[in-house]
């Protein structure tokens, strides 16, 4: 792609086009791990650019332009498919449909929904649920795949027993055609778009049939072999039972699921293991109103065959985990897929033949389609063979997927889909007539082959290779069969790498399903894969295989994770994602001494000298404490519990701390407060990767509690709570420090007292107000406190409580603190996403108890002009008790304003601007008499330009010697640029040199190119 073409795309898409190589690599693949022997047949698949149209007009304009410039366009939704459909085999442009993700309308009467192609199933279904509707069927990739992707790819899933293949449920699709027109496809014409993978047009939006949402009843049945299972399903079909969905797994899959790791929290299992019998396990879903009929009929059927109804616990578990099949990948860490469709009448034989011919553990999931393509029942079998893609033997195991395909074909079956790899099977997958129609249509509308070249129809090197491999399948099979497969996690690190061995295993275990993508605030704040957990795991694989290298931008993608932990819950493979990023922070920053976010350096120095991150004095830490409570709860009072206020409540949002102690006092809690000796809890240093400093702070804080004699810490700040409750115990154990401190959040104490009747809010005359609750990640997902704050809110008179759409463990993160520090504009966007939900819920106030969330939400609300007020929960509850507290907003905005300005200053651009204000002093400060030499060179035309290549070498050496000399003037300039409060300005001479010492070695490489031209201008007299 040439410069002009890039410029055009930049103009059309702005920040929604990406040319960065590492980013483009993340858009070059799908879920499949291609073996090394096959990859060369596919060729290079890194696109020249990735674009994200946000409306139809942009998409159409792109199509016109690409056609004129003969540039290939490859559509990509969530890339959860595995047939190579999203691979840009002719490079060109990947068109990411992520931003075309709106639900356009719901027609309750006609029972249809119209939505844009890029919307994820889960989102559509949630919107339908509000109207009492639900989708007819969905793929088991429901949390991470799109409606447009399923129509383009074709498929069956949950609900297919009743509703068949997805295409049959689509009423119409609006499509961008290769000539730039928009056509609506309905009825039989949908055959030209469905399963065509974007080769004939890009789906803009579609209308599909939906159904009333009725409660489901789930039954699990077990039976010993596939022939029995076939018989049972045939009987269910014959009896015409009103079943909605019927899926099953084979005994090997049941065994693997029993062995798969459980989801973890703080290093411990966070779910119960439900053991499955080593048999075929079918999960049958039907509407509750039909339960009596279906259950009675099932019992009758099972009576006649070798089958039994399994426990409700198994049924519930299988249903709850229906999207998380990929957890077995943890035992691979790779899976070789084999997906086929077979007639139900051949299920028993097919399974027996696979067992017979394939000498590898084949784990399978089956989906029954009652009325298949020829009107008869058929079964989609998704098989996986555990393997390790890092080994050469993976190539041989991979070849067994062809063996499974052959067995299916011999039993009247076919491949599931075409994509890039199975074009040669298109006649069987789609039918000869449909293929002929598709070919004719493609020739007519896109003879140049701009739209998704190389897919579904036509021929390529890949097809020839597939044909040859198929012909020689019996000869290749023994190689695959002789590979010794090790099943189970092995966290031994075979490659010599700095990455911790468990993280290496997880990187390869990630199924690339994408469930984590849309819900990660870093992804939806920026919109690029590199920010999502999926993208980071893929990048790690690239790194481990020597194709990627660390740079600051990559380090930053790991650092910027807000630690919200939402991805841990969503992961189809139960990966401890956030803890893995946490490990990398320690590795990258503490061990390898790479650069953390510059503002953390300022915080670190403030923390070292004064124990807080806001650069206040320690002597002011306890200023907020109410005078009248000093004797009863203040420093020196002995009590079983100690209130820990944390930095932000102590110095910025005083109302939180004041209101908390008022509430605890009113509730009759005996507590003390340490006051000045208290330090920051250390969360900022933990996430900054500055772990040595974190350990120092932790030690100091544990000592503070010891000094008070308390055995319990009461926190108001969720991050402090998380430290005392989860992180300190773990780190203290590792460092051999005695730790027997309990942690309570004030909301837990109060809600208990409300429940027991010990604490009651008096009637008040407060204006009735509608509020909603923001579950802060660190009190919710990290510490599991969801209900206590809600009970407290509900106990306050005149307060009407409404939930936001994402609540409790699904709550979205506010975006703080990491995003706010790294990229304030992105933080404002993420904050707005959260506040939009509050507005949607009709709330006037968003209540929260986290000081950091409140800073972030207040700043976002102001920047985005949101019609909602952010209020601290304790503040509101304290008001209800008759107390007044200072309005924290002025302090938040003024103190944040200073930080914001420092964030801009501590960038290469910021530093070069600062240096531009002091050229005379900088030149004079050069050592070895270089200043006069430079000035003299400036007078010789062209001399400094000749010296330019030396500057990147010279500056890093000179700057450490120059900085101490220019520091006084630098401090003056900083004070001119950033109006600071007195306490901060007074500390700058102490803080600034240390911050510069930490940052400059990392930043100088980026600063030099920015300062060189203005320095030459100054020396040559062009500027003063
Ligand atoms: C855990 C897991 C479970 C799965 N379960 C199922 C299942 O139950 N049933 C099933 O059928 N599949 C399943 N799949 C496969 C996959 O999820 C489906 O094929 C899904 O429909 C793909 O959707 P997507 O949004 O990821 O599309 P993508 O993978 O991004 O795209 C699929 C194809 O459609 C094309 N395309 C995408 N968007 C458009 C558009 N707007 N216009 C034109 N062409 C477009 C792409 O180029 C590609 O060829 C599963 C995958 C995973 C990882
Ligand atoms: S913890 Fe939150 S921010 Fe971090 S990767 Fe997971 S979802 Fe994204
Ligand atoms: S991290 Fe988990 S949820 Fe995300 S893509 Fe990987 S397996 Fe899927």
Coordinates of C-alpha atoms in Angstrom, one line a residue, residues 280-780:
X280 CA -22.0 -39.9 26.7
X281 CA -23.7 -36.9 28.5
X282 CA -26.5 -35.3 26.6
X283 CA -27.9 -31.9 27.8
X284 CA -31.5 -31.4 26.7
X285 CA -33.3 -28.0 27.0
X286 CA -37.0 -27.4 26.7
X287 CA -39.5 -24.9 27.9
X288 CA -40.5 -25.3 31.5
X289 CA -44.2 -25.4 30.6
X290 CA -43.5 -28.6 28.7
X291 CA -41.5 -30.2 31.5
X292 CA -44.1 -32.7 32.7
X293 CA -44.7 -34.0 29.2
X294 CA -41.0 -34.1 28.1
X295 CA -39.6 -35.6 31.4
X296 CA -42.3 -38.4 31.4
X297 CA -41.6 -39.2 27.7
X298 CA -37.8 -39.2 28.3
X299 CA -38.2 -41.6 31.2
X300 CA -40.1 -43.9 29.0
X301 CA -37.5 -43.7 26.2
X302 CA -34.6 -44.2 28.6
X303 CA -36.4 -47.2 30.1
X304 CA -36.2 -48.9 26.7
X305 CA -32.5 -48.1 26.2
X306 CA -29.3 -48.1 28.2
X307 CA -29.6 -44.6 29.5
X308 CA -30.3 -42.7 32.7
X309 CA -31.3 -39.2 33.9
X310 CA -28.3 -37.7 35.6
X311 CA -28.5 -35.5 38.7
X312 CA -29.9 -32.0 38.6
X313 CA -26.5 -30.7 39.7
X314 CA -24.9 -32.1 36.5
X315 CA -27.6 -30.7 34.3
X316 CA -27.3 -27.3 35.9
X317 CA -23.5 -27.4 35.7
X318 CA -23.5 -28.5 32.1
X319 CA -25.9 -25.7 31.2
X320 CA -24.1 -23.1 33.1
X321 CA -20.8 -24.0 31.5
X322 CA -22.2 -24.5 28.0
X323 CA -20.0 -21.8 26.6
X324 CA -16.9 -23.0 28.3
X325 CA -16.1 -26.1 26.5
X326 CA -12.7 -24.8 25.6
X327 CA -11.5 -25.3 29.2
X328 CA -10.2 -28.7 28.0
X329 CA -7.7 -26.8 25.9
X330 CA -5.8 -26.2 29.1
X331 CA -4.8 -29.8 28.9
X332 CA -3.3 -29.6 25.4
X333 CA -2.4 -26.7 25.4
X334 CA -3.5 -26.9 21.7
X335 CA -6.5 -28.8 20.2
X336 CA -6.6 -30.1 16.6
X337 CA -10.1 -29.5 15.4
X338 CA -12.2 -31.8 13.2
X339 CA -15.8 -30.6 12.5
X340 CA -18.2 -32.7 10.5
X341 CA -22.0 -33.1 9.9
X342 CA -23.3 -36.7 9.8
X343 CA -26.8 -38.1 9.5
X344 CA -28.2 -39.0 13.0
X345 CA -28.9 -42.5 11.6
X346 CA -25.1 -43.0 11.4
X347 CA -24.1 -41.6 14.7
X348 CA -23.2 -44.9 16.3
X349 CA -21.2 -46.1 13.4
X350 CA -19.4 -42.9 12.9
X351 CA -18.3 -42.8 16.6
X352 CA -17.2 -46.4 16.6
X353 CA -15.2 -46.0 13.4
X354 CA -13.4 -42.9 14.8
X355 CA -12.6 -44.9 17.9
X356 CA -11.3 -47.7 15.8
X357 CA -9.2 -45.7 13.4
X358 CA -7.9 -42.9 15.4
X359 CA -5.4 -43.8 18.0
X360 CA -5.6 -40.5 19.8
X361 CA -8.0 -39.2 22.4
X362 CA -10.7 -37.5 20.3
X363 CA -13.0 -35.3 22.5
X364 CA -16.3 -34.5 20.9
X365 CA -19.3 -32.3 21.2
X366 CA -22.4 -33.0 19.2
X367 CA -25.3 -30.7 18.3
X368 CA -28.5 -32.3 17.0
X369 CA -30.4 -30.6 14.2
X370 CA -33.8 -32.1 14.1
X371 CA -34.5 -31.0 10.5
X372 CA -31.2 -31.1 8.7
X373 CA -30.4 -29.8 5.2
X374 CA -32.3 -32.7 3.6
X375 CA -35.1 -32.6 6.1
X376 CA -33.8 -35.5 8.1
X377 CA -32.1 -35.3 11.5
X378 CA -28.4 -34.6 11.4
X379 CA -25.6 -34.1 14.0
X380 CA -22.8 -31.6 14.0
X381 CA -19.8 -33.2 15.5
X382 CA -17.0 -31.0 16.8
X383 CA -14.0 -33.1 17.6
X384 CA -10.8 -32.1 19.2
X385 CA -7.5 -33.9 19.6
X386 CA -5.3 -32.5 22.4
X387 CA -1.8 -31.7 21.0
X388 CA 1.0 -29.2 21.4
X389 CA 1.3 -26.8 18.5
X390 CA 4.9 -26.1 19.6
X391 CA 6.0 -29.6 18.6
X392 CA 6.7 -30.8 15.1
X393 CA 4.4 -33.8 15.8
X394 CA 1.5 -31.4 15.8
X395 CA 1.7 -31.6 12.0
X396 CA 1.0 -35.4 12.2
X397 CA -1.8 -35.1 14.7
X398 CA -3.3 -32.3 12.5
X399 CA -3.6 -34.8 9.6
X400 CA -6.0 -36.9 11.6
X401 CA -8.7 -34.3 11.1
X402 CA -8.7 -35.4 7.5
X403 CA -9.1 -39.0 8.7
X404 CA -12.2 -38.0 10.7
X405 CA -13.5 -36.1 7.7
X406 CA -13.1 -39.2 5.5
X407 CA -15.0 -41.3 8.1
X408 CA -17.8 -38.8 8.1
X409 CA -18.0 -38.8 4.3
X410 CA -18.0 -42.5 4.2
X411 CA -21.1 -42.3 6.5
X412 CA -23.0 -39.9 4.3
X413 CA -21.6 -36.9 6.2
X414 CA -19.8 -33.7 5.0
X415 CA -17.4 -31.0 6.2
X416 CA -19.1 -28.4 8.4
X417 CA -17.9 -25.4 6.5
X418 CA -15.7 -24.2 3.6
X419 CA -13.7 -21.1 4.4
X420 CA -10.1 -21.2 3.2
X421 CA -9.3 -24.8 3.9
X422 CA -12.3 -26.8 2.6
X423 CA -13.2 -25.0 -0.6
X424 CA -12.6 -28.4 -2.3
X425 CA -15.6 -29.7 -0.3
X426 CA -17.9 -26.8 -1.2
X427 CA -20.1 -29.0 -3.4
X428 CA -20.8 -31.3 -0.4
X429 CA -21.1 -28.5 2.2
X430 CA -23.4 -26.2 0.1
X431 CA -24.8 -28.5 -2.6
X432 CA -23.7 -28.3 -6.3
X433 CA -26.6 -26.1 -7.4
X434 CA -25.9 -23.5 -4.7
X435 CA -22.2 -23.5 -5.5
X436 CA -22.9 -23.0 -9.2
X437 CA -25.2 -20.1 -8.3
X438 CA -22.7 -18.6 -6.0
X439 CA -19.9 -18.8 -8.7
X440 CA -22.1 -17.2 -11.3
X441 CA -23.1 -14.4 -8.9
X442 CA -19.5 -13.8 -7.8
X443 CA -18.4 -13.6 -11.4
X444 CA -21.1 -11.1 -12.1
X445 CA -20.6 -8.8 -9.2
X446 CA -16.9 -9.2 -8.2
X447 CA -14.9 -10.6 -11.2
X448 CA -11.8 -8.9 -9.9
X449 CA -12.1 -10.8 -6.6
X450 CA -11.9 -7.8 -4.2
X451 CA -14.2 -9.3 -1.6
X452 CA -12.6 -11.8 0.7
X453 CA -10.4 -13.5 -2.0
X454 CA -9.5 -17.1 -1.7
X455 CA -12.5 -18.3 0.2
X456 CA -15.5 -20.7 -0.2
X457 CA -15.3 -21.2 -4.0
X458 CA -12.4 -21.4 -6.5
X459 CA -9.1 -23.1 -6.3
X460 CA -5.7 -22.5 -4.6
X461 CA -2.6 -24.3 -3.7
X462 CA -4.3 -25.1 -0.4
X463 CA -7.0 -27.1 -2.2
X464 CA -4.6 -29.1 -4.2
X465 CA -2.7 -29.9 -1.0
X466 CA -5.9 -30.9 0.7
X467 CA -6.9 -33.2 -2.2
X468 CA -3.5 -34.9 -2.2
X469 CA -3.5 -35.2 1.6
X470 CA -7.0 -36.7 1.4
X471 CA -6.0 -39.2 -1.3
X472 CA -3.0 -40.3 0.8
X473 CA -4.9 -40.2 4.1
X474 CA -4.5 -43.9 4.9
X475 CA -0.7 -43.5 4.5
X476 CA -0.5 -40.4 6.6
X477 CA -2.8 -41.6 9.4
X478 CA -0.3 -43.9 11.1
X479 CA 2.1 -41.0 11.7
X480 CA -0.7 -39.1 13.5
X481 CA -1.7 -42.2 15.4
X482 CA 1.8 -42.8 16.6
X483 CA 2.4 -39.5 18.3
X484 CA 2.4 -39.8 22.0
X485 CA 0.0 -37.3 23.4
X486 CA 0.6 -35.9 26.8
X487 CA -2.6 -34.7 28.4
X488 CA -2.5 -32.3 31.2
X489 CA -1.0 -29.0 32.2
X490 CA 2.8 -28.9 32.1
X491 CA 4.1 -25.7 33.3
X492 CA 7.7 -26.6 32.8
X493 CA 9.2 -24.0 30.5
X494 CA 10.7 -25.7 27.5
X495 CA 11.9 -22.5 25.8
X496 CA 14.5 -20.4 27.5
X497 CA 12.5 -17.3 28.0
X498 CA 12.0 -14.6 30.7
X499 CA 8.2 -15.2 30.7
X500 CA 7.1 -17.3 33.7
X501 CA 6.4 -20.8 32.7
X502 CA 2.7 -20.8 33.8
X503 CA 2.1 -17.7 31.7
X504 CA 3.8 -19.5 28.7
X505 CA 1.3 -22.4 29.1
X506 CA -1.6 -20.0 29.4
X507 CA -0.5 -18.1 26.2
X508 CA -0.8 -21.4 24.2
X509 CA -4.0 -22.5 26.1
X510 CA -5.9 -19.4 25.2
X511 CA -8.5 -20.6 22.7
X512 CA -8.7 -17.1 21.0
X513 CA -12.4 -17.4 21.4
X514 CA -12.7 -13.7 22.1
X515 CA -15.2 -13.8 25.0
X516 CA -12.9 -11.5 26.9
X517 CA -12.6 -8.9 24.1
X518 CA -15.7 -6.7 24.1
X519 CA -16.0 -6.6 27.9
X520 CA -12.4 -5.5 28.6
X521 CA -12.5 -1.8 29.3
X522 CA -9.0 -1.4 27.7
X523 CA -10.5 -2.9 24.5
X524 CA -13.7 -0.9 24.4
X525 CA -11.8 2.3 25.4
X526 CA -9.5 2.0 22.4
X527 CA -11.0 -0.6 20.1
X528 CA -7.8 -2.5 19.1
X529 CA -7.1 -6.2 19.7
X530 CA -3.7 -5.4 21.2
X531 CA -5.5 -4.0 24.2
X532 CA -7.6 -7.1 24.8
X533 CA -6.5 -10.2 26.7
X534 CA -6.9 -12.3 23.5
X535 CA -4.5 -9.9 21.7
X536 CA -2.0 -10.0 24.5
X537 CA -1.9 -13.8 24.7
X538 CA -1.4 -13.9 20.9
X539 CA 1.4 -11.3 21.2
X540 CA 3.0 -13.4 23.8
X541 CA 3.0 -16.4 21.5
X542 CA 4.6 -14.2 18.8
X543 CA 7.2 -13.1 21.3
X544 CA 7.9 -16.7 22.5
X545 CA 8.4 -17.8 18.9
X546 CA 10.8 -14.9 18.3
X547 CA 8.6 -12.9 15.9
X548 CA 8.0 -10.0 18.3
X549 CA 10.1 -8.0 20.7
X550 CA 9.3 -5.9 23.7
X551 CA 9.1 -2.2 23.3
X552 CA 7.6 0.5 25.5
X553 CA 4.2 0.4 23.7
X554 CA 3.9 -3.4 24.4
X555 CA 5.0 -3.0 28.0
X556 CA 2.3 -0.4 28.3
X557 CA -0.5 -2.7 27.1
X558 CA 0.2 -5.0 30.0
X559 CA 0.7 -2.1 32.5
X560 CA -2.5 -0.4 31.5
X561 CA -4.8 -3.3 32.5
X562 CA -7.1 -1.8 35.2
X563 CA -7.0 -5.1 37.1
X564 CA -10.8 -5.2 36.9
X565 CA -10.7 -9.0 36.7
X566 CA -13.8 -9.2 34.4
X567 CA -11.8 -11.2 31.9
X568 CA -11.0 -13.9 34.5
X569 CA -14.8 -14.6 34.8
X570 CA -15.5 -14.6 31.1
X571 CA -12.6 -16.8 29.9
X572 CA -13.7 -19.9 28.1
X573 CA -10.5 -21.5 29.2
X574 CA -10.6 -20.4 32.9
X575 CA -7.3 -18.6 32.5
X576 CA -6.1 -16.5 35.4
X577 CA -5.6 -13.6 33.0
X578 CA -5.3 -10.6 35.3
X579 CA -2.9 -12.4 37.7
X580 CA -0.8 -13.3 34.7
X581 CA -0.6 -9.6 33.7
X582 CA 0.3 -8.9 37.3
X583 CA 3.2 -11.3 37.1
X584 CA 4.4 -9.6 34.0
X585 CA 4.3 -6.2 35.7
X586 CA 6.7 -7.5 38.3
X587 CA 8.9 -9.1 35.7
X588 CA 9.0 -6.1 33.3
X589 CA 9.3 -3.3 35.8
X590 CA 10.8 -4.6 39.1
X591 CA 13.1 -7.2 37.6
X592 CA 13.9 -6.0 34.1
X593 CA 13.8 -2.3 35.1
X594 CA 11.7 -1.2 32.1
X595 CA 9.8 2.1 32.3
X596 CA 6.5 2.1 34.2
X597 CA 4.0 4.9 33.6
X598 CA 5.9 8.2 34.4
X599 CA 3.3 9.5 36.9
X600 CA 4.0 6.5 39.0
X601 CA 7.6 7.7 39.4
X602 CA 6.2 10.9 40.9
X603 CA 3.9 9.0 43.2
X604 CA 6.7 6.7 44.2
X605 CA 8.9 9.6 45.3
X606 CA 6.0 11.2 47.1
X607 CA 5.3 7.9 48.8
X608 CA 8.9 7.4 49.8
X609 CA 9.2 10.8 51.4
X610 CA 5.6 11.5 52.7
X611 CA 3.8 8.2 52.6
X612 CA 1.1 9.2 50.1
X613 CA 0.7 9.4 46.3
X614 CA -0.9 12.9 46.1
X615 CA 2.4 14.7 47.0
X616 CA 0.9 16.1 50.3
X617 CA 2.7 16.2 53.6
X618 CA 2.4 13.4 56.1
X619 CA 1.7 16.0 58.8
X620 CA -1.7 16.7 57.0
X621 CA -2.8 13.1 56.7
X622 CA -5.2 13.1 59.6
X623 CA -6.5 16.7 59.1
X624 CA -9.9 15.4 58.0
X625 CA -10.6 13.5 61.3
X626 CA -13.7 15.0 63.1
X627 CA -12.6 16.8 66.2
X628 CA -15.5 15.5 68.3
X629 CA -14.5 11.9 67.6
X630 CA -10.9 12.2 68.5
X631 CA -11.2 10.9 72.1
X632 CA -13.5 8.1 71.2
X633 CA -11.8 6.8 68.0
X634 CA -8.8 8.9 67.3
X635 CA -5.0 8.1 67.4
X636 CA -4.1 6.6 70.8
X637 CA -7.5 5.0 71.4
X638 CA -7.2 1.2 71.9
X639 CA -9.8 -0.8 70.0
X640 CA -10.1 -4.2 68.3
X641 CA -10.4 -2.6 64.9
X642 CA -8.5 0.1 63.0
X643 CA -10.0 2.3 60.3
X644 CA -7.6 2.6 57.4
X645 CA -8.5 5.7 55.4
X646 CA -6.1 5.5 52.4
X647 CA -4.5 8.4 50.5
X648 CA -7.4 9.7 48.4
X649 CA -9.9 9.9 51.2
X650 CA -7.3 11.4 53.5
X651 CA -6.2 14.1 51.1
X652 CA -8.7 14.6 48.3
X653 CA -12.2 13.3 49.0
X654 CA -12.4 13.9 52.7
X655 CA -16.1 13.4 52.8
X656 CA -15.5 9.6 52.3
X657 CA -13.4 9.2 55.4
X658 CA -15.5 11.7 57.5
X659 CA -18.7 10.0 56.6
X660 CA -17.3 6.5 57.2
X661 CA -16.2 7.2 60.7
X662 CA -19.5 8.9 61.4
X663 CA -21.4 5.8 60.3
X664 CA -19.2 3.4 62.2
X665 CA -19.5 5.5 65.3
X666 CA -23.3 5.7 65.0
X667 CA -23.5 2.0 64.5
X668 CA -21.7 1.5 67.8
X669 CA -18.5 0.1 66.3
X670 CA -15.4 0.3 68.6
X671 CA -12.5 1.4 66.3
X672 CA -9.4 3.4 66.3
X673 CA -7.6 5.4 63.7
X674 CA -3.8 5.5 63.4
X675 CA -3.6 9.0 61.8
X676 CA -0.3 10.2 60.6
X677 CA 1.7 7.0 60.6
X678 CA -0.7 5.5 58.1
X679 CA 0.7 5.1 54.5
X680 CA -0.7 4.5 51.1
X681 CA -1.9 0.9 50.9
X682 CA 0.5 0.4 48.0
X683 CA -1.9 -0.5 45.2
X684 CA -0.4 2.1 42.9
X685 CA 3.1 0.6 43.4
X686 CA 1.8 -2.9 42.9
X687 CA 0.2 -2.1 39.6
X688 CA 3.1 0.1 38.6
X689 CA 5.3 -3.0 39.0
X690 CA 7.4 -1.3 41.6
X691 CA 7.3 -4.3 43.9
X692 CA 10.2 -3.6 46.2
X693 CA 8.7 -0.3 47.2
X694 CA 5.3 -2.0 47.6
X695 CA 6.9 -4.5 50.0
X696 CA 8.4 -1.7 52.0
X697 CA 5.0 0.0 52.3
X698 CA 3.2 -3.2 53.2
X699 CA 5.7 -3.8 56.0
X700 CA 5.2 -0.3 57.4
X701 CA 1.4 -0.6 57.3
X702 CA 1.4 -4.0 59.0
X703 CA 3.6 -2.4 61.7
X704 CA 1.1 0.5 62.1
X705 CA -1.7 -2.0 62.8
X706 CA 0.5 -3.8 65.3
X707 CA 1.2 -0.6 67.1
X708 CA -2.5 0.2 67.5
X709 CA -3.1 -3.3 69.0
X710 CA -6.0 -3.9 66.6
X711 CA -6.5 -7.3 64.9
X712 CA -8.9 -6.1 62.3
X713 CA -8.7 -3.4 59.6
X714 CA -11.8 -1.6 58.5
X715 CA -11.5 -0.1 55.0
X716 CA -13.6 2.3 53.1
X717 CA -11.5 2.2 49.9
X718 CA -11.9 -1.0 47.9
X719 CA -8.2 -1.0 46.8
X720 CA -7.1 -0.7 50.4
X721 CA -9.6 -3.4 51.3
X722 CA -8.2 -5.7 48.6
X723 CA -4.6 -5.1 49.8
X724 CA -5.5 -6.0 53.4
X725 CA -7.8 -8.8 52.6
X726 CA -6.1 -10.6 49.7
X727 CA -2.7 -9.2 48.7
X728 CA -1.0 -8.5 52.0
X729 CA -1.7 -12.0 53.4
X730 CA -0.3 -13.6 50.2
X731 CA 2.8 -11.3 49.9
X732 CA 3.5 -11.4 53.7
X733 CA 3.5 -15.2 53.6
X734 CA 5.9 -15.1 50.7
X735 CA 8.2 -12.7 52.5
X736 CA 8.0 -14.6 55.8
X737 CA 6.1 -11.8 57.6
X738 CA 3.6 -12.8 60.3
X739 CA 0.1 -11.7 59.3
X740 CA -3.0 -12.3 61.3
X741 CA -5.0 -9.3 60.5
X742 CA -8.7 -9.6 59.5
X743 CA -10.3 -7.2 57.0
X744 CA -13.8 -5.9 57.0
X745 CA -15.3 -3.3 54.7
X746 CA -17.5 -0.7 56.5
X747 CA -20.4 -1.6 54.3
X748 CA -20.3 -5.2 55.5
X749 CA -20.3 -4.2 59.2
X750 CA -23.2 -1.8 58.6
X751 CA -25.3 -4.2 56.6
X752 CA -24.9 -6.8 59.3
X753 CA -26.1 -4.3 61.9
X754 CA -29.0 -3.2 59.7
X755 CA -30.0 -6.9 59.3
X756 CA -29.8 -7.5 63.0
X757 CA -31.8 -4.3 63.7
X758 CA -28.9 -2.7 65.6
X759 CA -28.6 0.1 63.2
X760 CA -31.6 1.9 61.7
X761 CA -31.7 5.1 59.7
X762 CA -34.0 7.6 61.3
X763 CA -36.8 9.0 59.1
X764 CA -35.5 12.1 57.3
X765 CA -36.7 14.9 55.1
X766 CA -34.2 14.4 52.3
X767 CA -35.5 15.0 48.8
X768 CA -36.5 11.6 47.3
X769 CA -33.7 10.6 44.9
X770 CA -33.2 7.8 42.4
X771 CA -29.7 6.3 42.7
X772 CA -27.8 3.5 41.1
X773 CA -24.8 1.5 42.4
X774 CA -21.4 1.2 40.7
X775 CA -19.7 -2.0 41.9
X776 CA -16.1 -1.1 42.1
X777 CA -14.0 -4.0 40.7
X778 CA -11.8 -4.2 43.8
X779 CA -14.7 -4.5 46.3
X780 CA -16.8 -6.6 43.9

